[in-house]
Coordinates of C-alpha atoms in Angstrom, one line a residue:
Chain A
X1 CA 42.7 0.0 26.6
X2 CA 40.4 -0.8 29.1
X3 CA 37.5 1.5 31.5
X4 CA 35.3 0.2 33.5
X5 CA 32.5 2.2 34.7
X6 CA 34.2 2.8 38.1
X7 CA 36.9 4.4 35.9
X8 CA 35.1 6.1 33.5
X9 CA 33.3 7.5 36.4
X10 CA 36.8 8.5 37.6
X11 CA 38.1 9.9 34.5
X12 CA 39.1 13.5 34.2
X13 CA 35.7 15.7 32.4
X14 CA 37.0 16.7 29.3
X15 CA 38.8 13.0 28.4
X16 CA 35.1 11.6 29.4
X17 CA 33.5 14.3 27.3
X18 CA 35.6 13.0 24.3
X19 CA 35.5 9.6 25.3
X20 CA 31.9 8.4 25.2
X21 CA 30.5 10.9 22.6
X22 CA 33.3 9.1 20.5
X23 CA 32.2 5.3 21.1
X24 CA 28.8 4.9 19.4
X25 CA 31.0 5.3 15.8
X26 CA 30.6 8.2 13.0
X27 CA 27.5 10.6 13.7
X28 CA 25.6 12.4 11.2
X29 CA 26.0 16.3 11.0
X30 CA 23.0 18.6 11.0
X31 CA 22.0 21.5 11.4
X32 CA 18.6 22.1 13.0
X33 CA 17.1 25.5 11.9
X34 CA 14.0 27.2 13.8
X35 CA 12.5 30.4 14.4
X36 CA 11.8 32.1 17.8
X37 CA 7.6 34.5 18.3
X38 CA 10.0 37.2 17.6
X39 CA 11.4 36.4 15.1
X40 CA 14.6 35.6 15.9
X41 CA 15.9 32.9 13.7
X42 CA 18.4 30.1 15.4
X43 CA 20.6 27.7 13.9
X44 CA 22.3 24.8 15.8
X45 CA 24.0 21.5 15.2
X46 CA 23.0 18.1 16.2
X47 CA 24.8 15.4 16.2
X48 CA 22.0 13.0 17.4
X49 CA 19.2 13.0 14.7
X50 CA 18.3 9.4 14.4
X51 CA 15.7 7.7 11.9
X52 CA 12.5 6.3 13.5
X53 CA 10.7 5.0 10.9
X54 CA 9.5 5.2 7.4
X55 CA 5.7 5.3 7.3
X56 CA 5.2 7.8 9.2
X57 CA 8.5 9.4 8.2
X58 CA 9.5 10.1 12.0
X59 CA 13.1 11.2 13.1
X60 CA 14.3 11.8 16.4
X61 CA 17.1 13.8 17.8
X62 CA 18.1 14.4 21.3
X63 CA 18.2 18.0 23.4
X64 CA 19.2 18.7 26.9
X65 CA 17.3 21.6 27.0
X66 CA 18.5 22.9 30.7
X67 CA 21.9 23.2 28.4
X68 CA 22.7 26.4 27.1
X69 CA 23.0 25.4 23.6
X70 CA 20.1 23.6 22.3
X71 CA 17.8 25.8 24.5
X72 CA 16.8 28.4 21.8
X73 CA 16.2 25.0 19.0
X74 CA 13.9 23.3 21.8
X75 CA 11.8 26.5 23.1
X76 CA 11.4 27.3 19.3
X77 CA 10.0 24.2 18.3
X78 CA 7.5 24.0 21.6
X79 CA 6.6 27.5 21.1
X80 CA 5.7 26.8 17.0
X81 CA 5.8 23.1 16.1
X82 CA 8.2 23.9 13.3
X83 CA 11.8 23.1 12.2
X84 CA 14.3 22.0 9.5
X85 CA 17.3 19.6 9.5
X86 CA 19.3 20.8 7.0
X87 CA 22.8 18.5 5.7
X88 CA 26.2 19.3 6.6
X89 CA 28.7 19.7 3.9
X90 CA 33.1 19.7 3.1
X91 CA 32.4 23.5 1.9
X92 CA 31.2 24.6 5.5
X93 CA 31.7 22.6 8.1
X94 CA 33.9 25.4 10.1
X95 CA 30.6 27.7 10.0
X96 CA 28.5 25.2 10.8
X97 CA 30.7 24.2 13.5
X98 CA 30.5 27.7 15.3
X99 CA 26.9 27.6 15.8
X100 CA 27.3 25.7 19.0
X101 CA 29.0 29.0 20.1
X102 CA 26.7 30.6 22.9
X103 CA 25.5 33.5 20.8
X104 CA 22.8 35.6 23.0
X105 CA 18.5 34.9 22.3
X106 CA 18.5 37.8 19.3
X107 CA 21.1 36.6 17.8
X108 CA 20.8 34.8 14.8
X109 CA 23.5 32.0 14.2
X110 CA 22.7 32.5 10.3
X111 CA 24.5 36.2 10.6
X112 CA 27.0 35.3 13.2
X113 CA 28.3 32.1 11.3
X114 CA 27.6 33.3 7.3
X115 CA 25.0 31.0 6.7
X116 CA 21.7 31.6 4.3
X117 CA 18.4 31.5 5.3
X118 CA 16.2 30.1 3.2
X119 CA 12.3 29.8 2.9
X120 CA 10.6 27.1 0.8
X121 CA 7.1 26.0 0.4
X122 CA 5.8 28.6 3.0
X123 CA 7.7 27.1 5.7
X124 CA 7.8 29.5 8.4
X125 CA 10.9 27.8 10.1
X126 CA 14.1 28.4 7.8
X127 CA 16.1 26.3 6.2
X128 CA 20.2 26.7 5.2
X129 CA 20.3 27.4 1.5
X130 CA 24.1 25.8 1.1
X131 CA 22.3 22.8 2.0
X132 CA 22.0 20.3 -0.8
X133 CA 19.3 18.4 1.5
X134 CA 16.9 19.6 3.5
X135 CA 14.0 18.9 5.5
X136 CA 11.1 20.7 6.8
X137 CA 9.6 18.7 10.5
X138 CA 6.4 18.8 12.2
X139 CA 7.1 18.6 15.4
X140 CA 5.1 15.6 16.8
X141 CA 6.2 14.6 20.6
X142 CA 8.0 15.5 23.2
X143 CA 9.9 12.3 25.3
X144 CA 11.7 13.4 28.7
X145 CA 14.7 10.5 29.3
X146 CA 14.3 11.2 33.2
X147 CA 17.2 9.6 33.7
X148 CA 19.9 12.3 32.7
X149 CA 17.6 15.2 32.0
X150 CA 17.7 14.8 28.4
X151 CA 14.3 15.0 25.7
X152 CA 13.9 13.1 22.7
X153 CA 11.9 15.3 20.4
X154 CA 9.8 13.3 17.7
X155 CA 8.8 14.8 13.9
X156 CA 7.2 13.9 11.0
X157 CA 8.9 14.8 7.5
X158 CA 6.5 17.2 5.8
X159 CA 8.6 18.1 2.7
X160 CA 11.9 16.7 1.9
X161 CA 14.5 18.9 -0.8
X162 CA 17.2 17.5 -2.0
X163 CA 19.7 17.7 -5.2
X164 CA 18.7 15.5 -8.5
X165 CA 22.2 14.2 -8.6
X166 CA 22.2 12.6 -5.5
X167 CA 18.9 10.0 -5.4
X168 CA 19.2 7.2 -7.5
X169 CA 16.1 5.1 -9.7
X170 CA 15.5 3.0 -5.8
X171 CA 15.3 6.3 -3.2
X172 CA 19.2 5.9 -2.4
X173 CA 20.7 8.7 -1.8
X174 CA 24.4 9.0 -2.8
X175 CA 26.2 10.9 0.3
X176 CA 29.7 11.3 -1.1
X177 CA 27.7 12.8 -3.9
X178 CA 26.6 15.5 -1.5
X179 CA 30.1 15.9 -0.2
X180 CA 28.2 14.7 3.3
X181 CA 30.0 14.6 6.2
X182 CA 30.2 12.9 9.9
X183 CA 31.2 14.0 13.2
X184 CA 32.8 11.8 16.0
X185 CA 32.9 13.6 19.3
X186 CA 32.1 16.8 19.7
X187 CA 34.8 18.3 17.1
X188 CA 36.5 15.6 14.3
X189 CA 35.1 15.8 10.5
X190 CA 34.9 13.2 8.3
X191 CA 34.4 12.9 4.3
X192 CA 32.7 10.1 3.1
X193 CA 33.6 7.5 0.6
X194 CA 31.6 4.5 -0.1
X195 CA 33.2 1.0 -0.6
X196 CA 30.3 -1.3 -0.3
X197 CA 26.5 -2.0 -1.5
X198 CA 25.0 -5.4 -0.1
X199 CA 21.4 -6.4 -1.2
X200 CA 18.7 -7.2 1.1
X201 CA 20.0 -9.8 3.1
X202 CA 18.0 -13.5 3.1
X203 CA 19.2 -16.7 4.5
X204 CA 18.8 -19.2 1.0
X205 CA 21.4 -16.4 -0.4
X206 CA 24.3 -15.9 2.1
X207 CA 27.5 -15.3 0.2
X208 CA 30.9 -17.8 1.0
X209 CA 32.1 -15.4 3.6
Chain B
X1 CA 13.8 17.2 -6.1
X2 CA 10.9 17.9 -3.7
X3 CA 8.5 15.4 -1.8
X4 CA 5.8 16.8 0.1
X5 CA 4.1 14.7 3.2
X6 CA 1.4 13.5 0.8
X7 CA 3.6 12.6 -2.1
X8 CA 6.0 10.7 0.2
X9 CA 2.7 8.7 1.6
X10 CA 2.1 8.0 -2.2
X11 CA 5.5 6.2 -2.8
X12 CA 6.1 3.3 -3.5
X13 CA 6.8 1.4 -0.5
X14 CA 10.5 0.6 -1.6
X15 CA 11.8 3.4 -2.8
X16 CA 9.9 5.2 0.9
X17 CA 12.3 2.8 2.7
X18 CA 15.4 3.4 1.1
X19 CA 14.5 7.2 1.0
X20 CA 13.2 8.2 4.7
X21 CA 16.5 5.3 6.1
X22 CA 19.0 7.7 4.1
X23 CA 17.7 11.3 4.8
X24 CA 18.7 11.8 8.7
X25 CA 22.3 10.8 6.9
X26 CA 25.3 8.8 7.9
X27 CA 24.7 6.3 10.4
X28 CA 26.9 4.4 12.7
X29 CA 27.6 0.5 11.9
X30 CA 27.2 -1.0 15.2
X31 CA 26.5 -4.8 16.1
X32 CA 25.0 -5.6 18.9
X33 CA 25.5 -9.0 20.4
X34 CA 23.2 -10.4 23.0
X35 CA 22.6 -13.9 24.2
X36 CA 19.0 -15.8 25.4
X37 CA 18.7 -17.6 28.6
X38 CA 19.2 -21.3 27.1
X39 CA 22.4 -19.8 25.6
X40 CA 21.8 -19.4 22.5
X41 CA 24.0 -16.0 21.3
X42 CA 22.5 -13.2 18.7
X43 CA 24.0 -10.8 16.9
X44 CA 22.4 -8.0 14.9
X45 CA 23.2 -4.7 13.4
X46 CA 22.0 -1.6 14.1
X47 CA 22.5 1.7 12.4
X48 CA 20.6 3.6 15.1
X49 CA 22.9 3.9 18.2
X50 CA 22.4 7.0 19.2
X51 CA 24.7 9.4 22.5
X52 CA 22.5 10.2 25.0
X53 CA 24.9 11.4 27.6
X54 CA 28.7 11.3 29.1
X55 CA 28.3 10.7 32.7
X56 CA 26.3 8.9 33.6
X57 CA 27.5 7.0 30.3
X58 CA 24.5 6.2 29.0
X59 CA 23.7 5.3 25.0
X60 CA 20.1 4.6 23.2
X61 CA 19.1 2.5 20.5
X62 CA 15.6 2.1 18.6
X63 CA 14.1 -1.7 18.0
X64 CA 11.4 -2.4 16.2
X65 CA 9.7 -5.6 18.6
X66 CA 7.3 -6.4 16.1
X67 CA 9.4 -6.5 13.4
X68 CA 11.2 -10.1 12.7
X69 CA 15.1 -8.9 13.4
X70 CA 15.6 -7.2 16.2
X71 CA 13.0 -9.0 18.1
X72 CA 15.9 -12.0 19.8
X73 CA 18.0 -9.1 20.6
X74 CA 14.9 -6.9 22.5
X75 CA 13.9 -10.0 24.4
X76 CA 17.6 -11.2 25.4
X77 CA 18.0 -8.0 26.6
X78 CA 14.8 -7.8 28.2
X79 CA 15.7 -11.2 29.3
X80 CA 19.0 -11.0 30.9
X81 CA 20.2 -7.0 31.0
X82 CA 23.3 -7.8 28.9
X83 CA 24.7 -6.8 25.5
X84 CA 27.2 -5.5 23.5
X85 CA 28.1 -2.6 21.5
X86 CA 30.4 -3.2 18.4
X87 CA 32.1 -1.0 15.7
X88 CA 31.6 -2.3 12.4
X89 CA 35.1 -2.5 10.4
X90 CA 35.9 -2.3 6.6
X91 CA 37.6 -5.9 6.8
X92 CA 34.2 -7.8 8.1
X93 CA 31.0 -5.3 6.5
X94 CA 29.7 -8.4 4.1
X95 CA 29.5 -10.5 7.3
X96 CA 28.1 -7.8 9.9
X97 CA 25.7 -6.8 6.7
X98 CA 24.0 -10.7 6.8
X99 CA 23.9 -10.6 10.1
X100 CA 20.3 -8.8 9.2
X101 CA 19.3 -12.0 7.1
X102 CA 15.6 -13.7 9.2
X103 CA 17.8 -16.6 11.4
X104 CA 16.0 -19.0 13.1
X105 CA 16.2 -18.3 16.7
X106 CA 18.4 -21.6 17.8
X107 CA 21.0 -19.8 14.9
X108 CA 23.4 -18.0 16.2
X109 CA 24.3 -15.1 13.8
X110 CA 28.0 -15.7 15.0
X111 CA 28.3 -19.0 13.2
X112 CA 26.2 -18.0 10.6
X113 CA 27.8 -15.3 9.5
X114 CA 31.4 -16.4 10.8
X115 CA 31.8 -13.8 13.3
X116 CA 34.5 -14.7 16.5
X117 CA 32.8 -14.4 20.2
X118 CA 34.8 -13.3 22.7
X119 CA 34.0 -13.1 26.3
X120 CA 35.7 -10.0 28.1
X121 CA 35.4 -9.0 31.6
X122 CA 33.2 -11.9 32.9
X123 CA 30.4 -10.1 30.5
X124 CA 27.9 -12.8 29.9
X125 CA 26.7 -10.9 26.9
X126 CA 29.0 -11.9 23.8
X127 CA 31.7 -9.3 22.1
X128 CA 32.6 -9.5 18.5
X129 CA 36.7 -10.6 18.7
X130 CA 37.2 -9.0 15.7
X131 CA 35.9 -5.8 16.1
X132 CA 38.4 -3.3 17.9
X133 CA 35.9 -0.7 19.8
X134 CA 33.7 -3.1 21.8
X135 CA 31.7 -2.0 24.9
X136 CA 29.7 -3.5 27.4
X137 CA 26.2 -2.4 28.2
X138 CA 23.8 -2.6 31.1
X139 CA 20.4 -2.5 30.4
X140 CA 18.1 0.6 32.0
X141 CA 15.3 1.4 30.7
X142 CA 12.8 0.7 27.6
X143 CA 10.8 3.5 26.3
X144 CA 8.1 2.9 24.4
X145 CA 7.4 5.6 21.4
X146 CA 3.9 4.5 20.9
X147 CA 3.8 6.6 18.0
X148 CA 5.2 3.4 15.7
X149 CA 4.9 1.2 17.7
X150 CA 9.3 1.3 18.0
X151 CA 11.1 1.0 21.6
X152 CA 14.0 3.1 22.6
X153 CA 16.2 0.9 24.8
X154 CA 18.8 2.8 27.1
X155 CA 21.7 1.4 28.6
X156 CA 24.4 2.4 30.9
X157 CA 28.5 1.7 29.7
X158 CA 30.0 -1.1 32.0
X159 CA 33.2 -1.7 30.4
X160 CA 35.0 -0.2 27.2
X161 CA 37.8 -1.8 25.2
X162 CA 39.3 -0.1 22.3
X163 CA 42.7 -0.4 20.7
X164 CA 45.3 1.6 22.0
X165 CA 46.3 3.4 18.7
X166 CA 42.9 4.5 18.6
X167 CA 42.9 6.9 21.2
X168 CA 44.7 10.2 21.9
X169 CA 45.6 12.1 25.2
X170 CA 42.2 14.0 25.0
X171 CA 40.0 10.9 25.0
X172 CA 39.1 11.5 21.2
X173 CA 39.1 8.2 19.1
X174 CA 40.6 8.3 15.9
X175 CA 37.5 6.5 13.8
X176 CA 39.6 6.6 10.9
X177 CA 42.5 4.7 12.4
X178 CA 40.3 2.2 13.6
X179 CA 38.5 1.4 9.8
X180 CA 35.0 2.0 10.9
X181 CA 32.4 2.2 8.6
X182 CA 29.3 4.3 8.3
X183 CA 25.9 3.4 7.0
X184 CA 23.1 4.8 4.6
X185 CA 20.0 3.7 4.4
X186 CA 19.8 0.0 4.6
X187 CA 22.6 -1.4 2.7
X188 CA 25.7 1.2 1.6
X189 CA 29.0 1.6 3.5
X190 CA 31.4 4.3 3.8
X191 CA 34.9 4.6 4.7
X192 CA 35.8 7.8 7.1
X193 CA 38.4 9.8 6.8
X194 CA 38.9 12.5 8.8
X195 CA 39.2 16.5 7.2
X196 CA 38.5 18.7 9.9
X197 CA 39.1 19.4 13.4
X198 CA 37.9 22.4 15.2
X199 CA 38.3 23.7 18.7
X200 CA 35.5 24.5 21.4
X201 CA 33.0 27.1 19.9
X202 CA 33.5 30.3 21.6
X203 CA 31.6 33.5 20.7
X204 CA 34.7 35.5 21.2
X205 CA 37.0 33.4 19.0
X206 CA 35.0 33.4 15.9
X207 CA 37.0 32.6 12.9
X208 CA 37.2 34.7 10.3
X209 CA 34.3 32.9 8.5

């Protein structure tokens, strides 16, 4: 099949929808956990959290924050600077799928969706205990991306948690271990299973492809 | 296990790298192929391609300038306007992996790595023929995050081809069906396969969790 832009342009909104958040490939699933001045925990998953770099340990993920989703995650973290991004897993992927639900401001989506807050290492944001890895985020910057109303929000890692099983002697970490999952679109699940491990690759050892 | 911001400073540089590149989780397998004005074509992958928004269609990745690899794909792009996005398969990951490996810029990573060009659509920017979800980007805008001294590069969707079988009636793209890969860290690949599929999120149609 072929679109061009005139016809993507032209397609109907939900096949668009589907379409182009399906063609960048498998996205990671996480779930973003803040805390409002009230009080008023929020819980929300992200399907954009990308890696930025390792010294600093910066991530990114994307908001549209004139959305009704995200809105609570992004007014959190300008209000306090603080968040978590906390794993997906195969044991609850349906209740973390129903926090994108448009629960009201003083609703928590911990209670409506049966997911554990947790508090580590005086972290006033909370994190999701079922969550084998977690991390806690500075927030850092704030990026507008003028050109669809969307904001790239920039953190620093200021405490990562994660299960023993799961890193290996180098800093890997095994994600089937973790039962880790990926999202394509907005709604399709996928396990994991790894089939390859390549070394760093250098040009005086390229294999006989 | 448990890092705090200090203790991952500390690390060994190594082990940082292969620890902060896993922890966002999966990661798409994308190669983007790009080609500099004496016509000399590059191909690189990039495990950062990131959805930024349906319509307009736009998609962002991060590039490192300074750094040695992605620096012929940032200035062909910067150059020309052109490239291509390209889902990694299970039947070419050695190849796509070495793709990485520090070419000399009059190397084309194609031949190197025995990859196919294709040229689709008049698209000066070279597709990978094997790959079966290619698309066409135009170049928009370069962000600078000054922070690390990275770039986010934002492009527009000009043209999409993906294999029929691939996509359903809703526009969702069966990732499985097509053998695409995902990516941890720097150098382990996953197969997908799918487990869940869930509807909308509606407040009033909360499972029973």
């Amino acid at each position: 099949m072929h679109w061009t832009k005139e016809a993507i342009k032209a397609l109907d909104f939900k096949f668009r929808l589907n379409l182009i958040n399906s063609i960048t490939g498998i996205k990671p699933a996480n779930l973003i956990g803040t805390i409002s001045e009230s009080g008023t925990t929020n819980l929300a998953i992200f399907s954009s959290v990308v890696h930025l770099g390792s010294d600093p340990a910066l991530i990114g993920f994307i908001v549209r924050p004139t959305g009704e989703i995200p809105r609570h995650t992004y007014q959190n973290i300008i209000a306090n600077g603080l968040y978590t991004i906390n794993h997906i897993h195969e044991s609850f992927i349906e209740r973390a799928h129903y926090t994108s639900a448009k629960f009201a401001s003083e609703e928590s989506e911990f209670d409506m969706c049966k997911l554990t807050e947790e508090y580590l290492a005086g972290w006033k944001a909370p994190f999701v205990k079922e969550s084998k890895l977690k991390i806690a985020m500075e927030f850092m910057e704030s990026i507008p991306l003028k050109r669809n109303n969307t904001i790239m929000i920039i953190g620093q890692v200021a405490h990562i948690f994660i299960d023993d099983i799961a890193v290996n002697d180098k800093g890997r970490i095994d994600l089937a271990a973790l039962n880790d999952v990926g999202l394509s679109g907005l709604n399709r699940y996928y396990r994991l299973e790894e089939i390859a491990e390549h070394p760093y690759a250098r040009v005086n050892e390229l294999p006989d492809f």
